[in-house]
CSV table of C-alpha atoms in Angstrom, one decimal:
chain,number,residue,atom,x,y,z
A,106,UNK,CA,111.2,-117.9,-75.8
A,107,UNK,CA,110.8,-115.3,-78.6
A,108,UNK,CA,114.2,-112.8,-78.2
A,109,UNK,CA,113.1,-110.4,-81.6
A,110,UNK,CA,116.0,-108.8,-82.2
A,111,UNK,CA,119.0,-111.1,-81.3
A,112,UNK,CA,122.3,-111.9,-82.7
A,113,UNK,CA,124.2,-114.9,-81.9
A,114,UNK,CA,128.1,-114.6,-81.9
A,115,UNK,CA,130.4,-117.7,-80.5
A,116,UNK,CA,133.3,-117.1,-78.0
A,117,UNK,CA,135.0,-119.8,-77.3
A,118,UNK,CA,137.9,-120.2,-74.4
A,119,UNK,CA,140.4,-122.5,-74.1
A,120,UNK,CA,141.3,-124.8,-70.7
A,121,UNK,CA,144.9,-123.9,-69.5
A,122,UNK,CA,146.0,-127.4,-71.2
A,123,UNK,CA,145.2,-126.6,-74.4
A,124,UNK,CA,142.9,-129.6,-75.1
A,125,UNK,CA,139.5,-128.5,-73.7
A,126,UNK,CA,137.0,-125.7,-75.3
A,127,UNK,CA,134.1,-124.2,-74.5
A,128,UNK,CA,131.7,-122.8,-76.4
A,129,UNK,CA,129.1,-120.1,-75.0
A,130,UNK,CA,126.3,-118.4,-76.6
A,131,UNK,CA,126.2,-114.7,-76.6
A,132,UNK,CA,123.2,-112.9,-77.8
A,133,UNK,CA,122.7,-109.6,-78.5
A,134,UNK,CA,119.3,-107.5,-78.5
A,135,UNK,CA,117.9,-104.2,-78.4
A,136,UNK,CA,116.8,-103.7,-75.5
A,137,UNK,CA,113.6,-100.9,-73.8
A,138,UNK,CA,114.4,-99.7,-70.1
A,139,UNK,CA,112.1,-97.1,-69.8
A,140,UNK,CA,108.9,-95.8,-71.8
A,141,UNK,CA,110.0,-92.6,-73.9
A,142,UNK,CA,111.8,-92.0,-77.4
A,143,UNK,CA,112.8,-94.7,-79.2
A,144,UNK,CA,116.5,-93.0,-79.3
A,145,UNK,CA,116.9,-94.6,-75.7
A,146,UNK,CA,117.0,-98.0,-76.9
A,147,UNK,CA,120.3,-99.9,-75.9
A,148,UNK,CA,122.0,-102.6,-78.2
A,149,UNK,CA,123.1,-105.1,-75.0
A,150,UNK,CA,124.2,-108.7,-74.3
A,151,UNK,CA,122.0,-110.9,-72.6
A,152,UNK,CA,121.7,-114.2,-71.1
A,153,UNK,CA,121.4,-117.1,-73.4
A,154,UNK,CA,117.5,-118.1,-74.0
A,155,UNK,CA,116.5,-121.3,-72.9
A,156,UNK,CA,113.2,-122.6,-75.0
A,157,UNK,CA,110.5,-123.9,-72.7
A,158,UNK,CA,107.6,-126.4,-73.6
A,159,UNK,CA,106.0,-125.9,-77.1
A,160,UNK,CA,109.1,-123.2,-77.9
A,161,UNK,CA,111.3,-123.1,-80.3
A,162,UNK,CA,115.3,-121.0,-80.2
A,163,UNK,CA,115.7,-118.9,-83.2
A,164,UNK,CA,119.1,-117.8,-84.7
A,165,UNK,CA,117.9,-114.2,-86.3
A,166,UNK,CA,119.1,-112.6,-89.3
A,167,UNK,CA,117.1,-109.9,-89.5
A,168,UNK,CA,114.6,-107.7,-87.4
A,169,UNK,CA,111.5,-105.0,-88.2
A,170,UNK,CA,110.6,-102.7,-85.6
A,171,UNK,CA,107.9,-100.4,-86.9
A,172,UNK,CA,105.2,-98.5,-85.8
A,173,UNK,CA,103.4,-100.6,-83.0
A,174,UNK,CA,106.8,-101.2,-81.8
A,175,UNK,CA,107.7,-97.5,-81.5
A,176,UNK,CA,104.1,-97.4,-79.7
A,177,UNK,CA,105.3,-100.1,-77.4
A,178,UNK,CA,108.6,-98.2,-76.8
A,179,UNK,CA,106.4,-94.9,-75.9
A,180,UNK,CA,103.7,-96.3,-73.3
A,181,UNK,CA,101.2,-95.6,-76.0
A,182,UNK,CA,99.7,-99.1,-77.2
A,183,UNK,CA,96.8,-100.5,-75.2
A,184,UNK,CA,99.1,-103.6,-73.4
A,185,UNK,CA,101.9,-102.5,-71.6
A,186,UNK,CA,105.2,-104.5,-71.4
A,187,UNK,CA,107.0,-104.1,-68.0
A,188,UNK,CA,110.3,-103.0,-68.2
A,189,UNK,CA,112.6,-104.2,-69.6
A,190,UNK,CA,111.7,-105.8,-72.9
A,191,UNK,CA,112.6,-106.7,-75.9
A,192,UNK,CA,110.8,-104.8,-78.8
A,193,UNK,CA,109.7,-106.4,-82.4
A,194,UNK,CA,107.7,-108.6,-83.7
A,195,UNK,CA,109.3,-109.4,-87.1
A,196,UNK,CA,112.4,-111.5,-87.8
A,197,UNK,CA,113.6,-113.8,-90.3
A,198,UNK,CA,115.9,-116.4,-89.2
A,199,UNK,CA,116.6,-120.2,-88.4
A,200,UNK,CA,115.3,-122.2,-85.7
């Protein structure tokens, strides 16, 4: 699964006898609802990705959203995502 735009943060909770802990993933991304100004875009948490066959999980560090992806965001580039997704196709991070 590509999630461009992600953020990994750990929260971690504690078993009422103090000796067990769980750690969950939370990742964040900015996320498209509906085709208009880029303005609209929402920062959210989402459900942990899960990679599939031939995928890889990506901790990112950093994201580019430029002009394709403000095209994307519009309804103006030939393909159209359905709603929602997850804009960007440029990161830098660690798989």
């Amino acid at each position: 699964m590509f999630c461009c735009g992600t953020r990994a943060l750990r929260e971690t909770m504690g078993a009422s006898d103090g000796n067990s802990l769980t750690v969950r993933l939370i990742v964040r991304a900015v996320q498209c609802h509906e085709y208009g100004d880029p303005s609209k875009l929402t920062i959210e948490d989402i459900a942990e990705p899960v990679a599939g066959p031939g995928e890889v999980i990506v901790q990112v560090e950093a994201v580019g959203l430029g002009f394709v992806d403000a095209l994307r965001v519009r309804g103006g580039y030939q393909l159209k995502d359905p709603v929602p997704f997850i804009p960007g196709n440029e990161l830098a991070g660690r798989v």
